[in-house]
Amino acid sequence: MHIILDKKELAPNVKMLKVSAPLVARKSKPGQFIVIRISEKGERIPLTIVEKDDKIGSLAIIFQEVGRTTKELGELRKGDHILDLVGPLGKPSEFRKVGTAVIIGGGIGIGEAYPEAKAHKAIGNRVISIIGARSREFLILENEMASISDEIYITTDDGTKGHHGFVTDILEELINKKIKIDLVFAVGPPIMMKAVSEITEPHRIKTLVSLNPIMVDATGMCGGCRVNIGGENKFACVDGPTFDGHKVDFELLIKRLNTYIAEEKISCKMH
Ligand code: FAD
Ligand code: FES
Ligand code: MG
């Protein structure tokens, strides 16, 4: 049992929970995730470790209420418990001093971009962050991202804050301005990560993306999270979740993410 130590609403239907998990906190590294099960009858869902606090022994997770389980999670309050929490899972991200790293987060993906940006800054890379959302009210961690970025760009689809358009517009602008970019890390909707990878490929800019396929056991046994990387089958839960964006078969990822939409709708309605 893991007690919820704190809860915050960051945006409409986007919540942050601080959960007690001292052993997982001690071991976790940026890029890793946990799998939680709220109650006996609940399903298991993966969520990124956004931040950890070794002293308190806690983890911060940020999630968007998109279906039954995330809605149930959002209903929990400070002092409530989560039944199971497994982690840290997935390969930790690798951080090297490369020069300039452009970190791109779209929507809820900003929560996953934050630990990456922070780690790049900590080892001395120049961090240019590009964060985007549908509308200004859905922009999360703006101050946190700004505090660890050398430059930060904001985009909204509806133009209510920052550049009116997409994160990829800013990336293209930086490339056109001949800013030297040594690495791009992108996390967000698959269509966004695909667009980022297509922009950087002709310029041979190393591009990493954090994939979010459906995960069940998250130990490499069930095959649920199968992704195709450069023609090879990989399991995102143990081989990822971060992969070379230029090798990812995004069409397959998008198709597989939609496999259970009918069942998910029914489950959400029942809730
Ligand atoms: P449902 O109605 O069941 O599903 C809605 C959509 O979510 C589905 O169409 C599918 O695309 C996806 N989904 C459903 N079940 C799963 C599953 N078991 N595993 C993965 N995706 C699923 N979301 C966040 O909001 N914050 C995060 O930090 C975060 N980190 C993630 C890290 C990893 C490594 C992965 C793989 C996914 C992450 N997700 C994150 C996505 C999150 O797991 C799903 O939004 C969640 O499982 C949806 O569950 P649901 O029952 O509320 O919605
Ligand atoms: Fe089962 Fe990855 S979630 S193999
Ligand atoms: Mg579900």
GROMACS .gro file of C-alpha atoms and ligand atoms in nm:
model
  329
    1MET     CA    1   0.000   0.000   0.000
    2HIS     CA    2   0.130   0.342  -0.099
    3ILE     CA    3  -0.006   0.652   0.066
    4ILE     CA    4  -0.082   0.966  -0.135
    5LEU     CA    5   0.117   1.241   0.034
    6ASP     CA    6   0.005   1.530  -0.185
    7LYS     CA    7  -0.232   1.604  -0.471
    8LYS     CA    8  -0.251   1.901  -0.707
    9GLU     CA    9  -0.464   1.985  -1.008
   10LEU     CA   10  -0.227   2.122  -1.273
   11ALA     CA   11  -0.477   2.172  -1.557
   12PRO     CA   12  -0.831   2.059  -1.641
   13ASN     CA   13  -0.827   1.679  -1.595
   14VAL     CA   14  -0.452   1.677  -1.530
   15LYS     CA   15  -0.340   1.590  -1.180
   16MET     CA   16  -0.016   1.547  -0.992
   17LEU     CA   17   0.015   1.297  -0.707
   18LYS     CA   18   0.305   1.254  -0.469
   19VAL     CA   19   0.307   0.892  -0.358
   20SER     CA   20   0.511   0.724  -0.088
   21ALA     CA   21   0.739   0.456  -0.239
   22PRO     CA   22   1.081   0.479  -0.070
   23LEU     CA   23   1.246   0.175  -0.234
   24VAL     CA   24   1.135   0.272  -0.586
   25ALA     CA   25   1.234   0.635  -0.527
   26ARG     CA   26   1.583   0.537  -0.418
   27LYS     CA   27   1.645   0.331  -0.734
   28SER     CA   28   1.463   0.534  -0.998
   29LYS     CA   29   1.638   0.730  -1.272
   30PRO     CA   30   1.504   0.975  -1.534
   31GLY     CA   31   1.324   0.800  -1.819
   32GLN     CA   32   1.179   0.526  -1.601
   33PHE     CA   33   0.820   0.457  -1.512
   34ILE     CA   34   0.603   0.271  -1.265
   35VAL     CA   35   0.300   0.047  -1.306
   36ILE     CA   36   0.020   0.097  -1.058
   37ARG     CA   37  -0.296  -0.086  -0.967
   38ILE     CA   38  -0.533   0.123  -0.760
   39SER     CA   39  -0.746  -0.155  -0.611
   40GLU     CA   40  -0.799  -0.532  -0.614
   41LYS     CA   41  -1.024  -0.525  -0.923
   42GLY     CA   42  -0.833  -0.253  -1.103
   43GLU     CA   43  -0.619  -0.277  -1.417
   44ARG     CA   44  -0.249  -0.199  -1.425
   45ILE     CA   45  -0.139   0.123  -1.595
   46PRO     CA   46   0.208   0.266  -1.662
   47LEU     CA   47   0.295   0.622  -1.555
   48THR     CA   48   0.622   0.809  -1.583
   49ILE     CA   49   0.821   0.901  -1.273
   50VAL     CA   50   0.830   1.280  -1.306
   51GLU     CA   51   1.029   1.349  -0.992
   52LYS     CA   52   1.154   1.166  -0.685
   53ASP     CA   53   1.245   1.269  -0.335
   54ASP     CA   54   1.490   1.031  -0.168
   55LYS     CA   55   1.459   1.199   0.171
   56ILE     CA   56   1.081   1.169   0.192
   57GLY     CA   57   1.085   0.847  -0.013
   58SER     CA   58   0.825   0.973  -0.257
   59LEU     CA   59   0.755   0.979  -0.630
   60ALA     CA   60   0.564   1.239  -0.828
   61ILE     CA   61   0.338   1.129  -1.112
   62ILE     CA   62   0.138   1.351  -1.345
   63PHE     CA   63  -0.152   1.206  -1.537
   64GLN     CA   64  -0.432   1.304  -1.767
   65GLU     CA   65  -0.775   1.158  -1.696
   66VAL     CA   66  -0.845   0.991  -2.028
   67GLY     CA   67  -1.036   0.678  -1.927
   68ARG     CA   68  -1.159   0.466  -1.640
   69THR     CA   69  -0.838   0.400  -1.447
   70THR     CA   70  -0.695   0.752  -1.473
   71LYS     CA   71  -1.035   0.892  -1.369
   72GLU     CA   72  -1.039   0.658  -1.066
   73LEU     CA   73  -0.685   0.770  -0.982
   74GLY     CA   74  -0.793   1.133  -1.008
   75GLU     CA   75  -1.070   1.071  -0.755
   76LEU     CA   76  -0.823   0.963  -0.485
   77ARG     CA   77  -0.737   1.219  -0.220
   78LYS     CA   78  -0.441   1.301  -0.003
   79GLY     CA   79  -0.422   1.026   0.262
   80ASP     CA   80  -0.579   0.760   0.036
   81HIS     CA   81  -0.379   0.455  -0.074
   82ILE     CA   82  -0.274   0.294  -0.402
   83LEU     CA   83  -0.275  -0.086  -0.367
   84ASP     CA   84   0.024  -0.182  -0.585
   85LEU     CA   85   0.310   0.017  -0.728
   86VAL     CA   86   0.587  -0.158  -0.922
   87GLY     CA   87   0.906   0.002  -1.044
   88PRO     CA   88   1.131   0.153  -1.144
   89LEU     CA   89   1.065   0.000  -1.489
   90GLY     CA   90   1.215   0.058  -1.832
   91LYS     CA   91   1.567   0.152  -1.928
   92PRO     CA   92   1.690   0.474  -1.768
   93SER     CA   93   1.770   0.746  -2.021
   94GLU     CA   94   2.139   0.796  -2.098
   95PHE     CA   95   2.281   1.142  -2.052
   96ARG     CA   96   2.606   1.256  -2.210
   97LYS     CA   97   2.759   1.595  -2.252
   98VAL     CA   98   2.663   1.661  -2.614
   99GLY     CA   99   2.632   2.040  -2.635
  100THR     CA  100   2.279   2.155  -2.711
  101ALA     CA  101   1.980   1.936  -2.636
  102VAL     CA  102   1.636   2.038  -2.760
  103ILE     CA  103   1.370   1.891  -2.532
  104ILE     CA  104   1.018   1.882  -2.671
  105GLY     CA  105   0.707   1.806  -2.466
  106GLY     CA  106   0.354   1.799  -2.599
  107GLY     CA  107   0.049   1.805  -2.370
  108ILE     CA  108   0.081   1.556  -2.085
  109GLY     CA  109   0.422   1.470  -2.237
  110ILE     CA  110   0.562   1.786  -2.075
  111GLY     CA  111   0.556   1.587  -1.750
  112GLU     CA  112   0.787   1.331  -1.911
  113ALA     CA  113   1.005   1.594  -2.078
  114TYR     CA  114   1.078   1.767  -1.746
  115PRO     CA  115   1.305   1.499  -1.585
  116GLU     CA  116   1.495   1.467  -1.917
  117ALA     CA  117   1.550   1.841  -1.945
  118LYS     CA  118   1.657   1.859  -1.582
  119ALA     CA  119   1.912   1.578  -1.624
  120HIS     CA  120   2.056   1.735  -1.943
  121LYS     CA  121   2.096   2.066  -1.761
  122ALA     CA  122   2.260   1.893  -1.462
  123ILE     CA  123   2.537   1.741  -1.675
  124GLY     CA  124   2.609   2.073  -1.844
  125ASN     CA  125   2.422   2.058  -2.172
  126ARG     CA  126   2.259   2.370  -2.310
  127VAL     CA  127   1.887   2.302  -2.289
  128ILE     CA  128   1.638   2.449  -2.534
  129SER     CA  129   1.287   2.347  -2.434
  130ILE     CA  130   0.981   2.358  -2.656
  131ILE     CA  131   0.655   2.287  -2.478
  132GLY     CA  132   0.314   2.287  -2.638
  133ALA     CA  133  -0.050   2.224  -2.558
  134ARG     CA  134  -0.393   2.261  -2.712
  135SER     CA  135  -0.463   2.579  -2.518
  136ARG     CA  136  -0.292   2.785  -2.244
  137GLU     CA  137  -0.493   2.616  -1.967
  138PHE     CA  138  -0.340   2.279  -2.061
  139LEU     CA  139   0.022   2.396  -2.037
  140ILE     CA  140   0.181   2.227  -1.738
  141LEU     CA  141   0.515   2.273  -1.556
  142GLU     CA  142   0.585   2.596  -1.741
  143ASN     CA  143   0.780   2.751  -1.449
  144GLU     CA  144   0.965   2.427  -1.372
  145MET     CA  145   1.070   2.386  -1.737
  146ALA     CA  146   1.174   2.751  -1.757
  147SER     CA  147   1.388   2.719  -1.443
  148ILE     CA  148   1.607   2.446  -1.596
  149SER     CA  149   1.613   2.566  -1.957
  150ASP     CA  150   1.857   2.805  -2.122
  151GLU     CA  151   1.582   2.894  -2.367
  152ILE     CA  152   1.216   2.802  -2.361
  153TYR     CA  153   0.952   2.827  -2.632
  154ILE     CA  154   0.580   2.785  -2.576
  155THR     CA  155   0.323   2.693  -2.838
  156THR     CA  156  -0.054   2.651  -2.826
  157ASP     CA  157  -0.274   2.508  -3.102
  158ASP     CA  158  -0.526   2.790  -3.052
  159GLY     CA  159  -0.276   3.074  -3.002
  160THR     CA  160  -0.385   3.155  -2.645
  161LYS     CA  161  -0.020   3.154  -2.531
  162GLY     CA  162   0.315   3.172  -2.708
  163HIS     CA  163   0.345   3.075  -3.072
  164HIS     CA  164   0.011   2.999  -3.243
  165GLY     CA  165   0.085   2.657  -3.387
  166PHE     CA  166   0.285   2.345  -3.312
  167VAL     CA  167   0.609   2.260  -3.133
  168THR     CA  168   0.741   2.141  -3.470
  169ASP     CA  169   0.712   2.498  -3.611
  170ILE     CA  170   0.964   2.616  -3.350
  171LEU     CA  171   1.194   2.317  -3.413
  172GLU     CA  172   1.195   2.396  -3.786
  173GLU     CA  173   1.263   2.762  -3.709
  174LEU     CA  174   1.566   2.669  -3.492
  175ILE     CA  175   1.700   2.441  -3.766
  176ASN     CA  176   1.644   2.709  -4.034
  177LYS     CA  177   1.828   2.961  -3.816
  178LYS     CA  178   2.121   2.714  -3.822
  179ILE     CA  179   2.123   2.678  -3.443
  180LYS     CA  180   2.358   2.388  -3.370
  181ILE     CA  181   2.144   2.109  -3.225
  182ASP     CA  182   2.322   1.797  -3.102
  183LEU     CA  183   2.026   1.602  -2.973
  184VAL     CA  184   1.647   1.618  -2.978
  185PHE     CA  185   1.430   1.441  -2.722
  186ALA     CA  186   1.055   1.442  -2.784
  187VAL     CA  187   0.764   1.306  -2.586
  188GLY     CA  188   0.395   1.356  -2.648
  189PRO     CA  189   0.127   1.230  -2.886
  190PRO     CA  190   0.272   0.976  -3.134
  191ILE     CA  191   0.178   1.201  -3.427
  192MET     CA  192   0.389   1.480  -3.274
  193MET     CA  193   0.689   1.251  -3.216
  194LYS     CA  194   0.656   1.127  -3.576
  195ALA     CA  195   0.655   1.486  -3.710
  196VAL     CA  196   0.959   1.577  -3.497
  197SER     CA  197   1.150   1.272  -3.623
  198GLU     CA  198   1.063   1.352  -3.987
  199ILE     CA  199   1.194   1.707  -3.945
  200THR     CA  200   1.527   1.607  -3.788
  201GLU     CA  201   1.606   1.303  -4.008
  202PRO     CA  202   1.724   1.490  -4.321
  203HIS     CA  203   1.948   1.702  -4.095
  204ARG     CA  204   2.091   1.390  -3.928
  205ILE     CA  205   2.012   1.522  -3.580
  206LYS     CA  206   2.002   1.240  -3.327
  207THR     CA  207   1.640   1.215  -3.210
  208LEU     CA  208   1.506   1.018  -2.917
  209VAL     CA  209   1.137   0.961  -2.853
  210SER     CA  210   0.962   0.812  -2.552
  211LEU     CA  211   0.695   0.567  -2.669
  212ASN     CA  212   0.367   0.496  -2.494
  213PRO     CA  213   0.225   0.167  -2.627
  214ILE     CA  214  -0.031  -0.027  -2.426
  215MET     CA  215   0.146  -0.213  -2.146
  216VAL     CA  216   0.010  -0.497  -1.940
  217ASP     CA  217   0.275  -0.682  -1.739
  218ALA     CA  218   0.560  -0.439  -1.815
  219THR     CA  219   0.817  -0.716  -1.769
  220GLY     CA  220   0.867  -0.823  -2.132
  221MET     CA  221   0.640  -1.129  -2.106
  222CYS     CA  222   0.301  -1.041  -2.260
  223GLY     CA  223   0.406  -0.870  -2.584
  224GLY     CA  224   0.139  -0.601  -2.540
  225CYS     CA  225   0.388  -0.319  -2.582
  226ARG     CA  226   0.546  -0.454  -2.902
  227VAL     CA  227   0.688  -0.181  -3.123
  228ASN     CA  228   0.882  -0.198  -3.446
  229ILE     CA  229   1.221  -0.028  -3.438
  230GLY     CA  230   1.420  -0.037  -3.762
  231GLY     CA  231   1.240  -0.354  -3.871
  232GLU     CA  232   1.298  -0.533  -3.540
  233ASN     CA  233   1.035  -0.616  -3.280
  234LYS     CA  234   1.110  -0.457  -2.945
  235PHE     CA  235   0.918  -0.448  -2.618
  236ALA     CA  236   0.892  -0.088  -2.502
  237CYS     CA  237   0.861  -0.191  -2.135
  238VAL     CA  238   1.206  -0.353  -2.120
  239ASP     CA  239   1.389  -0.230  -2.434
  240GLY     CA  240   1.252   0.127  -2.400
  241PRO     CA  241   1.045   0.332  -2.355
  242THR     CA  242   1.298   0.558  -2.533
  243PHE     CA  243   1.403   0.474  -2.889
  244ASP     CA  244   1.569   0.628  -3.194
  245GLY     CA  245   1.286   0.833  -3.351
  246HIS     CA  246   1.422   0.778  -3.702
  247LYS     CA  247   1.371   0.401  -3.668
  248VAL     CA  248   1.023   0.390  -3.510
  249ASP     CA  249   0.728   0.256  -3.708
  250PHE     CA  250   0.483   0.520  -3.586
  251GLU     CA  251   0.193   0.396  -3.803
  252LEU     CA  252   0.204   0.060  -3.625
  253LEU     CA  253   0.228   0.228  -3.282
  254ILE     CA  254  -0.078   0.445  -3.355
  255LYS     CA  255  -0.275   0.147  -3.490
  256ARG     CA  256  -0.194  -0.069  -3.187
  257LEU     CA  257  -0.282   0.211  -2.942
  258ASN     CA  258  -0.634   0.213  -3.084
  259THR     CA  259  -0.687  -0.165  -3.050
  260TYR     CA  260  -0.919  -0.153  -2.749
  261ILE     CA  261  -1.098   0.179  -2.799
  262ALA     CA  262  -1.448   0.018  -2.801
  263GLU     CA  263  -1.382  -0.172  -2.475
  264GLU     CA  264  -1.223   0.135  -2.313
  265LYS     CA  265  -1.532   0.343  -2.394
  266ILE     CA  266  -1.762   0.081  -2.238
  267SER     CA  267  -1.544   0.056  -1.926
  268CYS     CA  268  -1.539   0.434  -1.888
  269LYS     CA  269  -1.919   0.455  -1.925
  270MET     CA  270  -1.965   0.182  -1.661
  271HIS     CA  271  -1.750   0.387  -1.425
  272FAD     P1  272  -0.844   0.390  -2.122
  272FAD     O1  273  -0.979   0.440  -2.160
  272FAD     O2  274  -0.830   0.247  -2.075
  272FAD     O3  275  -0.744   0.414  -2.240
  272FAD     C1  276  -0.728   0.537  -2.307
  272FAD     C2  277  -0.607   0.526  -2.399
  272FAD     O4  278  -0.489   0.512  -2.317
  272FAD     C3  279  -0.608   0.401  -2.487
  272FAD     O5  280  -0.675   0.423  -2.609
  272FAD     C4  281  -0.462   0.370  -2.504
  272FAD     O6  282  -0.411   0.451  -2.606
  272FAD     C5  283  -0.402   0.414  -2.371
  272FAD     N1  284  -0.392   0.302  -2.275
  272FAD     C6  285  -0.493   0.230  -2.223
  272FAD     N2  286  -0.447   0.133  -2.142
  272FAD     C7  287  -0.312   0.145  -2.142
  272FAD     C8  288  -0.208   0.072  -2.081
  272FAD     N3  289  -0.230  -0.034  -2.002
  272FAD     N4  290  -0.080   0.109  -2.106
  272FAD     C9  291  -0.053   0.216  -2.186
  272FAD     N5  292  -0.149   0.289  -2.248
  272FAD    C10  293  -0.276   0.252  -2.226
  272FAD     N6  294  -0.008   0.891  -1.911
  272FAD    C11  295  -0.007   1.001  -1.833
  272FAD     O7  296  -0.110   1.068  -1.821
  272FAD     N7  297   0.106   1.040  -1.764
  272FAD    C12  298   0.222   0.970  -1.772
  272FAD     O8  299   0.321   1.007  -1.708
  272FAD    C13  300   0.225   0.854  -1.855
  272FAD     N8  301   0.336   0.782  -1.867
  272FAD    C14  302   0.335   0.670  -1.945
  272FAD    C15  303   0.454   0.596  -1.954
  272FAD    C16  304   0.460   0.483  -2.033
  272FAD    C17  305   0.588   0.404  -2.041
  272FAD    C18  306   0.342   0.442  -2.106
  272FAD    C19  307   0.348   0.319  -2.191
  272FAD    C20  308   0.224   0.514  -2.096
  272FAD    C21  309   0.220   0.628  -2.016
  272FAD     N9  310   0.102   0.703  -2.002
  272FAD    C22  311   0.104   0.817  -1.924
  272FAD    C23  312  -0.026   0.663  -2.066
  272FAD    C24  313  -0.119   0.598  -1.961
  272FAD     O9  314  -0.067   0.474  -1.920
  272FAD    C25  315  -0.260   0.581  -2.018
  272FAD    O10  316  -0.315   0.708  -2.042
  272FAD    C26  317  -0.351   0.504  -1.924
  272FAD    O11  318  -0.312   0.370  -1.917
  272FAD    C27  319  -0.496   0.515  -1.968
  272FAD    O12  320  -0.576   0.433  -1.884
  272FAD     P2  321  -0.732   0.458  -1.866
  272FAD    O13  322  -0.793   0.334  -1.813
  272FAD    O14  323  -0.756   0.582  -1.788
  272FAD    O15  324  -0.784   0.490  -2.011
  273FES    FE1  325   0.408  -0.692  -2.166
  273FES    FE2  326   0.587  -0.507  -2.241
  273FES     S1  327   0.402  -0.479  -2.136
  273FES     S2  328   0.587  -0.717  -2.284
  274MG      MG  329  -0.813   0.149  -1.904
   0.00000   0.00000   0.00000
